[in-house]
mmCIF file of C-alpha atoms in Angstrom:
data_model
loop_
_atom_site.group_PDB
_atom_site.id
_atom_site.type_symbol
_atom_site.label_atom_id
_atom_site.label_comp_id
_atom_site.label_asym_id
_atom_site.label_seq_id
_atom_site.Cartn_x
_atom_site.Cartn_y
_atom_site.Cartn_z
ATOM 1 C CA UNK A 960 63.296 23.403 95.964
ATOM 2 C CA UNK A 961 60.246 21.506 93.482
ATOM 3 C CA UNK A 962 61.180 18.265 94.851
ATOM 4 C CA UNK A 963 60.836 19.730 98.835
ATOM 5 C CA UNK A 964 57.647 21.847 98.249
ATOM 6 C CA UNK A 965 54.929 20.848 96.170
ATOM 7 C CA UNK A 966 54.473 23.621 93.207
ATOM 8 C CA UNK A 967 57.284 26.091 95.071
ATOM 9 C CA UNK A 968 55.776 29.420 94.609
ATOM 10 C CA UNK A 969 59.546 30.680 95.925
ATOM 11 C CA UNK A 970 60.686 30.229 92.515
ATOM 12 C CA UNK A 971 58.289 32.584 90.875
ATOM 13 C CA UNK A 972 58.863 34.955 93.697
ATOM 14 C CA UNK A 973 62.626 35.146 92.426
ATOM 15 C CA UNK A 974 61.483 36.006 88.924
ATOM 16 C CA UNK A 975 59.148 38.930 90.091
ATOM 17 C CA UNK A 976 61.818 39.865 91.444
ATOM 18 C CA UNK A 977 63.915 39.670 88.284
ATOM 19 C CA UNK A 978 61.031 42.111 86.509
ATOM 20 C CA UNK A 979 61.432 44.776 89.200
ATOM 21 C CA UNK A 980 64.626 45.352 88.877
ATOM 22 C CA UNK A 981 64.145 46.247 85.147
ATOM 23 C CA UNK A 982 61.256 48.584 85.486
ATOM 24 C CA UNK A 983 62.257 49.909 88.505
ATOM 25 C CA UNK A 984 63.489 53.276 87.547
ATOM 26 C CA UNK A 985 59.802 53.947 85.585
ATOM 27 C CA UNK A 986 57.332 55.623 86.462
ATOM 28 C CA UNK A 987 55.119 54.851 88.629
ATOM 29 C CA UNK A 988 51.934 56.340 86.608
ATOM 30 C CA UNK A 989 53.430 53.666 83.421
ATOM 31 C CA UNK A 990 53.047 51.191 86.448
ATOM 32 C CA UNK A 991 50.280 51.441 87.922
ATOM 33 C CA UNK A 992 48.883 51.179 84.334
ATOM 34 C CA UNK A 993 50.740 48.120 83.418
ATOM 35 C CA UNK A 994 49.480 46.289 86.462
ATOM 36 C CA UNK A 995 46.306 47.166 85.819
ATOM 37 C CA UNK A 996 45.866 46.209 82.001
ATOM 38 C CA UNK A 997 47.397 42.575 83.328
ATOM 39 C CA UNK A 998 45.423 41.840 86.336
ATOM 40 C CA UNK A 999 42.249 42.774 84.315
ATOM 41 C CA UNK A 1000 43.208 40.707 81.010
ATOM 42 C CA UNK A 1001 43.687 37.608 83.885
ATOM 43 C CA UNK A 1002 40.176 38.215 85.250
ATOM 44 C CA UNK A 1003 38.602 38.633 81.411
ATOM 45 C CA UNK A 1004 40.630 35.775 80.719
ATOM 46 C CA UNK A 1005 39.712 33.044 83.612
ATOM 47 C CA UNK A 1006 36.024 35.103 83.453
ATOM 48 C CA UNK A 1007 35.599 32.865 79.898
ATOM 49 C CA UNK A 1008 36.980 29.945 81.224
ATOM 50 C CA UNK A 1009 34.154 30.379 84.172
ATOM 51 C CA UNK A 1010 31.963 30.929 81.396
ATOM 52 C CA UNK A 1011 32.915 27.762 79.591
ATOM 53 C CA UNK A 1012 32.679 25.525 83.063
ATOM 54 C CA UNK A 1013 29.008 27.393 83.336
ATOM 55 C CA UNK A 1014 27.802 26.114 79.984
ATOM 56 C CA UNK A 1015 30.029 21.963 80.135
ATOM 57 C CA UNK A 1016 32.907 23.274 77.242
ATOM 58 C CA UNK A 1017 35.593 23.541 80.011
ATOM 59 C CA UNK A 1018 36.696 21.576 82.836
ATOM 60 C CA UNK A 1019 39.180 22.986 84.717
ATOM 61 C CA UNK A 1020 39.857 20.053 87.123
ATOM 62 C CA UNK A 1021 40.168 18.005 84.460
ATOM 63 C CA UNK A 1022 43.787 16.075 85.977
ATOM 64 C CA UNK A 1023 43.584 15.715 89.568
ATOM 65 C CA UNK A 1024 46.569 16.015 92.078
ATOM 66 C CA UNK A 1025 47.708 13.223 93.694
ATOM 67 C CA UNK A 1026 45.891 13.190 97.751
ATOM 68 C CA UNK A 1027 48.757 13.417 100.031
ATOM 69 C CA UNK A 1028 47.350 10.433 101.927
ATOM 70 C CA UNK A 1029 48.820 8.795 99.378
ATOM 71 C CA UNK A 1030 52.250 9.917 99.747
ATOM 72 C CA UNK A 1031 53.155 7.332 102.375
ATOM 73 C CA UNK A 1032 56.572 7.218 101.680
ATOM 74 C CA UNK A 1033 59.244 10.210 100.982
ATOM 75 C CA UNK A 1034 60.391 8.979 97.778
ATOM 76 C CA UNK A 1035 56.802 8.666 96.487
ATOM 77 C CA UNK A 1036 56.564 12.718 98.153
ATOM 78 C CA UNK A 1037 59.331 13.893 96.004
ATOM 79 C CA UNK A 1038 58.436 11.639 92.861
ATOM 80 C CA UNK A 1039 55.246 13.352 93.237
ATOM 81 C CA UNK A 1040 56.652 16.370 93.444
ATOM 82 C CA UNK A 1041 58.307 16.287 90.920
ATOM 83 C CA UNK A 1042 56.372 15.396 88.922
ATOM 84 C CA UNK A 1043 54.252 18.192 89.156
ATOM 85 C CA UNK A 1044 57.439 20.346 88.656
ATOM 86 C CA UNK A 1045 57.359 19.890 85.203
ATOM 87 C CA UNK A 1046 53.596 20.780 84.369
ATOM 88 C CA UNK A 1047 54.002 23.950 87.006
ATOM 89 C CA UNK A 1048 57.550 25.086 85.251
ATOM 90 C CA UNK A 1049 55.527 25.047 81.815
ATOM 91 C CA UNK A 1050 52.552 27.341 82.883
ATOM 92 C CA UNK A 1051 54.875 29.515 86.132
ATOM 93 C CA UNK A 1052 55.167 32.448 83.339
ATOM 94 C CA UNK A 1053 50.654 32.426 84.357
ATOM 95 C CA UNK A 1054 51.422 33.390 88.351
ATOM 96 C CA UNK A 1055 54.651 35.031 87.392
ATOM 97 C CA UNK A 1056 52.937 37.726 85.276
ATOM 98 C CA UNK A 1057 49.843 38.003 87.897
ATOM 99 C CA UNK A 1058 52.059 37.956 91.024
ATOM 100 C CA UNK A 1059 54.175 40.765 88.953
ATOM 101 C CA UNK A 1060 51.440 43.181 88.936
ATOM 102 C CA UNK A 1061 49.870 43.052 92.247
ATOM 103 C CA UNK A 1062 54.272 43.469 93.286
ATOM 104 C CA UNK A 1063 54.286 46.265 90.855
ATOM 105 C CA UNK A 1064 51.523 47.632 93.114
ATOM 106 C CA UNK A 1065 53.296 46.919 95.692
ATOM 107 C CA UNK A 1066 56.015 48.915 94.616
ATOM 108 C CA UNK A 1067 53.895 51.879 93.412
ATOM 109 C CA UNK A 1068 52.543 52.051 97.145
ATOM 110 C CA UNK A 1069 55.970 51.809 98.538
ATOM 111 C CA UNK A 1070 57.113 55.169 96.885
ATOM 112 C CA UNK A 1071 54.020 56.808 96.867
ATOM 113 C CA UNK A 1072 53.745 55.747 101.047
ATOM 114 C CA UNK A 1073 50.845 54.999 100.721
ATOM 115 C CA UNK A 1074 50.434 52.640 104.053
ATOM 116 C CA UNK A 1075 52.512 54.929 105.748
ATOM 117 C CA UNK A 1076 50.337 58.079 105.565
ATOM 118 C CA UNK A 1077 46.697 56.291 105.565
ATOM 119 C CA UNK A 1078 45.327 59.629 105.556
ATOM 120 C CA UNK A 1079 46.088 60.953 102.690
ATOM 121 C CA UNK A 1080 46.011 58.076 100.595
ATOM 122 C CA UNK A 1081 42.809 57.107 102.700
ATOM 123 C CA UNK A 1082 40.358 56.695 99.439
ATOM 124 C CA UNK A 1083 43.040 54.298 96.960
ATOM 125 C CA UNK A 1084 42.534 52.520 100.946
ATOM 126 C CA UNK A 1085 39.221 52.049 100.556
ATOM 127 C CA UNK A 1086 38.669 51.070 97.050
ATOM 128 C CA UNK A 1087 40.627 48.201 97.740
ATOM 129 C CA UNK A 1088 38.942 47.358 100.553
ATOM 130 C CA UNK A 1089 35.728 47.078 98.924
ATOM 131 C CA UNK A 1090 37.492 45.418 96.320
ATOM 132 C CA UNK A 1091 38.746 42.878 98.217
ATOM 133 C CA UNK A 1092 34.911 42.510 100.508
ATOM 134 C CA UNK A 1093 33.378 42.434 96.954
ATOM 135 C CA UNK A 1094 35.936 39.003 95.931
ATOM 136 C CA UNK A 1095 35.439 37.733 99.297
ATOM 137 C CA UNK A 1096 31.146 38.021 99.191
ATOM 138 C CA UNK A 1097 30.376 37.453 95.392
ATOM 139 C CA UNK A 1098 32.980 34.356 94.582
ATOM 140 C CA UNK A 1099 35.213 33.431 97.485
ATOM 141 C CA UNK A 1100 31.365 32.534 99.833
ATOM 142 C CA UNK A 1101 29.648 31.322 96.822
ATOM 143 C CA UNK A 1102 32.956 28.672 95.750
ATOM 144 C CA UNK A 1103 33.032 27.550 99.507
ATOM 145 C CA UNK A 1104 28.921 27.005 99.960
ATOM 146 C CA UNK A 1105 29.272 25.202 96.327
ATOM 147 C CA UNK A 1106 32.153 22.684 97.682
ATOM 148 C CA UNK A 1107 29.819 22.383 100.778
ATOM 149 C CA UNK A 1108 26.932 21.302 98.820
ATOM 150 C CA UNK A 1109 25.245 24.580 99.823
ATOM 151 C CA UNK A 1110 24.971 25.194 96.252
ATOM 152 C CA UNK A 1111 24.576 23.367 93.560
ATOM 153 C CA UNK A 1112 28.120 21.065 92.993
ATOM 154 C CA UNK A 1113 28.207 22.296 89.595
ATOM 155 C CA UNK A 1114 28.592 25.880 90.200
ATOM 156 C CA UNK A 1115 31.785 25.037 92.054
ATOM 157 C CA UNK A 1116 33.980 25.027 88.842
ATOM 158 C CA UNK A 1117 32.436 28.119 87.575
ATOM 159 C CA UNK A 1118 33.296 29.811 91.229
ATOM 160 C CA UNK A 1119 36.932 28.374 90.891
ATOM 161 C CA UNK A 1120 37.612 30.244 87.800
ATOM 162 C CA UNK A 1121 36.394 32.896 88.753
ATOM 163 C CA UNK A 1122 38.341 33.160 91.887
ATOM 164 C CA UNK A 1123 41.259 32.157 89.707
ATOM 165 C CA UNK A 1124 41.000 35.966 87.797
ATOM 166 C CA UNK A 1125 39.511 37.982 90.631
ATOM 167 C CA UNK A 1126 40.654 36.356 93.930
ATOM 168 C CA UNK A 1127 44.451 37.737 93.941
ATOM 169 C CA UNK A 1128 42.749 41.206 93.752
ATOM 170 C CA UNK A 1129 41.962 40.898 97.775
ATOM 171 C CA UNK A 1130 45.616 40.459 98.342
ATOM 172 C CA UNK A 1131 46.496 44.426 97.999
ATOM 173 C CA UNK A 1132 42.545 44.714 99.627
ATOM 174 C CA UNK A 1133 43.609 43.002 102.699
ATOM 175 C CA UNK A 1134 46.191 45.277 102.765
ATOM 176 C CA UNK A 1135 44.415 48.407 102.696
ATOM 177 C CA UNK A 1136 41.822 47.311 105.134
ATOM 178 C CA UNK A 1137 44.578 46.761 107.567
ATOM 179 C CA UNK A 1138 46.120 49.790 107.447
ATOM 180 C CA UNK A 1139 42.305 51.790 107.673
ATOM 181 C CA UNK A 1140 41.725 49.521 110.762
ATOM 182 C CA UNK A 1141 45.235 50.174 112.488
ATOM 183 C CA UNK A 1142 45.589 53.828 111.469
ATOM 184 C CA UNK A 1143 44.913 54.881 115.047
ATOM 185 C CA UNK A 1144 48.266 53.571 115.746
ATOM 186 C CA UNK A 1145 50.663 56.415 114.124
ATOM 187 C CA UNK A 1146 52.753 53.309 112.392
ATOM 188 C CA UNK A 1147 53.625 52.681 116.155
ATOM 189 C CA UNK A 1148 53.520 48.507 116.569
ATOM 190 C CA UNK A 1149 51.527 47.513 120.311
ATOM 191 C CA UNK A 1150 53.506 45.556 122.798
ATOM 192 C CA UNK A 1151 51.416 42.538 122.507
ATOM 193 C CA UNK A 1152 51.629 42.504 118.515
ATOM 194 C CA UNK A 1153 55.690 42.324 118.371
ATOM 195 C CA UNK A 1154 55.872 38.415 118.254
ATOM 196 C CA UNK A 1155 53.765 39.173 114.971
ATOM 197 C CA UNK A 1156 55.876 41.647 113.272
ATOM 198 C CA UNK A 1157 59.159 38.926 114.007
ATOM 199 C CA UNK A 1158 57.512 36.648 112.243
ATOM 200 C CA UNK A 1159 56.846 38.778 109.492
ATOM 201 C CA UNK A 1160 60.213 40.167 109.563
ATOM 202 C CA UNK A 1161 61.298 36.524 108.668
ATOM 203 C CA UNK A 1162 58.565 35.420 106.502
ATOM 204 C CA UNK A 1163 60.523 33.849 104.527
ATOM 205 C CA UNK A 1164 62.357 30.928 106.996
ATOM 206 C CA UNK A 1165 58.648 30.909 108.467
ATOM 207 C CA UNK A 1166 57.063 29.786 104.690
ATOM 208 C CA UNK A 1167 60.165 27.095 104.543
ATOM 209 C CA UNK A 1168 59.799 26.352 108.323
ATOM 210 C CA UNK A 1169 56.059 25.853 108.131
ATOM 211 C CA UNK A 1170 56.722 23.800 105.012
ATOM 212 C CA UNK A 1171 59.426 21.312 106.753
ATOM 213 C CA UNK A 1172 56.955 21.098 109.794
ATOM 214 C CA UNK A 1173 54.025 20.140 107.214
ATOM 215 C CA UNK A 1174 56.255 17.689 105.397
ATOM 216 C CA UNK A 1175 57.169 15.610 109.266
ATOM 217 C CA UNK A 1176 54.447 15.941 110.837
ATOM 218 C CA UNK A 1177 51.542 15.992 108.609
ATOM 219 C CA UNK A 1178 52.477 13.927 105.667
ATOM 220 C CA UNK A 1179 52.002 10.541 105.794
ATOM 221 C CA UNK A 1180 56.024 9.755 104.919
ATOM 222 C CA UNK A 1181 55.783 11.713 108.021
ATOM 223 C CA UNK A 1182 54.543 11.246 111.683
ATOM 224 C CA UNK A 1183 51.077 11.496 109.721
ATOM 225 C CA UNK A 1184 49.008 13.141 112.125
ATOM 226 C CA UNK A 1185 45.652 14.589 111.279
ATOM 227 C CA UNK A 1186 45.329 12.817 108.312
ATOM 228 C CA UNK A 1187 41.605 11.682 109.252
ATOM 229 C CA UNK A 1188 40.213 14.938 111.233
ATOM 230 C CA UNK A 1189 38.130 16.892 110.028
ATOM 231 C CA UNK A 1190 37.592 20.888 109.502
ATOM 232 C CA UNK A 1191 38.443 21.896 113.063
ATOM 233 C CA UNK A 1192 41.525 19.021 113.491
ATOM 234 C CA UNK A 1193 42.786 20.371 109.955
ATOM 235 C CA UNK A 1194 42.344 24.327 111.483
ATOM 236 C CA UNK A 1195 44.442 22.907 114.705
ATOM 237 C CA UNK A 1196 46.851 21.731 112.744
ATOM 238 C CA UNK A 1197 47.977 24.496 110.639
ATOM 239 C CA UNK A 1198 47.617 26.221 113.943
ATOM 240 C CA UNK A 1199 50.046 24.495 115.750
ATOM 241 C CA UNK A 1200 52.949 24.376 112.563
ATOM 242 C CA UNK A 1201 51.982 28.667 112.749
ATOM 243 C CA UNK A 1202 51.947 29.290 116.604
ATOM 244 C CA UNK A 1203 55.625 26.971 116.578
ATOM 245 C CA UNK A 1204 57.370 29.224 113.673
ATOM 246 C CA UNK A 1205 55.926 32.425 116.150
ATOM 247 C CA UNK A 1206 57.835 31.342 119.107
ATOM 248 C CA UNK A 1207 60.755 30.437 116.800
ATOM 249 C CA UNK A 1208 60.395 34.149 114.901
ATOM 250 C CA UNK A 1209 59.835 35.761 119.143
ATOM 251 C CA UNK A 1210 63.459 33.604 119.748
ATOM 252 C CA UNK A 1211 65.635 34.459 116.912
ATOM 253 C CA UNK A 1212 64.113 38.781 117.600
ATOM 254 C CA UNK A 1213 64.917 38.457 121.372
ATOM 255 C CA UNK A 1214 68.272 37.147 120.371
ATOM 256 C CA UNK A 1215 68.730 40.182 117.671
ATOM 257 C CA UNK A 1216 69.172 37.612 115.247
ATOM 258 C CA UNK A 1217 67.583 37.732 111.248
ATOM 259 C CA UNK A 1218 66.084 34.328 109.989
ATOM 260 C CA UNK A 1219 68.280 31.665 108.409
ATOM 261 C CA UNK A 1220 67.088 32.007 105.197
ATOM 262 C CA UNK A 1221 66.386 36.322 104.552
ATOM 263 C CA UNK A 1222 70.565 36.422 106.127
ATOM 264 C CA UNK A 1223 71.044 33.892 103.208
ATOM 265 C CA UNK A 1224 69.454 35.671 100.836
ATOM 266 C CA UNK A 1225 71.481 39.106 101.523
ATOM 267 C CA UNK A 1226 74.222 37.092 101.780
ATOM 268 C CA UNK A 1227 74.265 35.550 98.775
ATOM 269 C CA UNK A 1228 72.468 39.404 97.346
ATOM 270 C CA UNK A 1229 75.100 41.481 98.637
ATOM 271 C CA UNK A 1230 77.594 40.339 100.033
ATOM 272 C CA UNK A 1231 79.658 38.913 103.438
ATOM 273 C CA UNK A 1232 77.910 42.867 104.540
ATOM 274 C CA UNK A 1233 74.428 41.681 104.310
ATOM 275 C CA UNK A 1234 73.523 45.293 102.754
ATOM 276 C CA UNK A 1235 74.060 47.791 99.705
ATOM 277 C CA UNK A 1236 77.727 49.558 100.497
ATOM 278 C CA UNK A 1237 78.119 52.797 98.398
ATOM 279 C CA UNK A 1238 81.381 53.619 97.206
ATOM 280 C CA UNK A 1239 83.055 57.181 97.557
ATOM 281 C CA UNK A 1240 82.010 57.661 94.186
ATOM 282 C CA UNK A 1241 78.115 57.335 94.552
ATOM 283 C CA UNK A 1242 78.112 59.384 98.118
#
């Protein structure tokens, strides 16, 4: 996987899953505290890095990754990924720990049915929505403006580091905002949105399919499409790839089939049945 995909994230997700299996019996209150402590420590750590970048003591961009325009052969592509994987594996624990904190929040929300009973958990969802909005406005927007030259370019590494520490908070916040916005649906799926739900149910297959499609369509070793395109062209490339996976997911949904990687994951995890089977002693 590391050869195929740059900084492959699914390995990190797998480690997070192992961590959840270890702590899932703990009380929700304890899990929530662990998550908040981890996120708080990461935010403080990255804020100190942002301060160092502001005063010129630290450059988060001291090492630059190889540009995709240089990857004119699949050999160069695989070689660049393998080279990047060495450093990625060494530092993956930082990513895993922060993702683990977010996964803990998700597990607590699932236990407490936060997204199923929006009215009862409105305060929690509103708080997280406000946190996400604050991160977007105070970190994300200034970061983008500093990249585009609207703000001084010297501020770009500062906001980059702040995004490393606070950007993850937008994940639960965006989900919370969507839950509030769709409360009136009462957990019913409108007909027009079923195709999106189909892709969501096959998110692993969709993610891998999108990676392969970008490799074949966009990387110079493949067809090299949209390499010289501007912002609108890059957006078009992403939209085309997304629409392809959306159509594939809709076709699988109509056929009543799981995504291929969801099927494989369940097969490896639970055996031929693809699900947890209770024995007579546990019933």
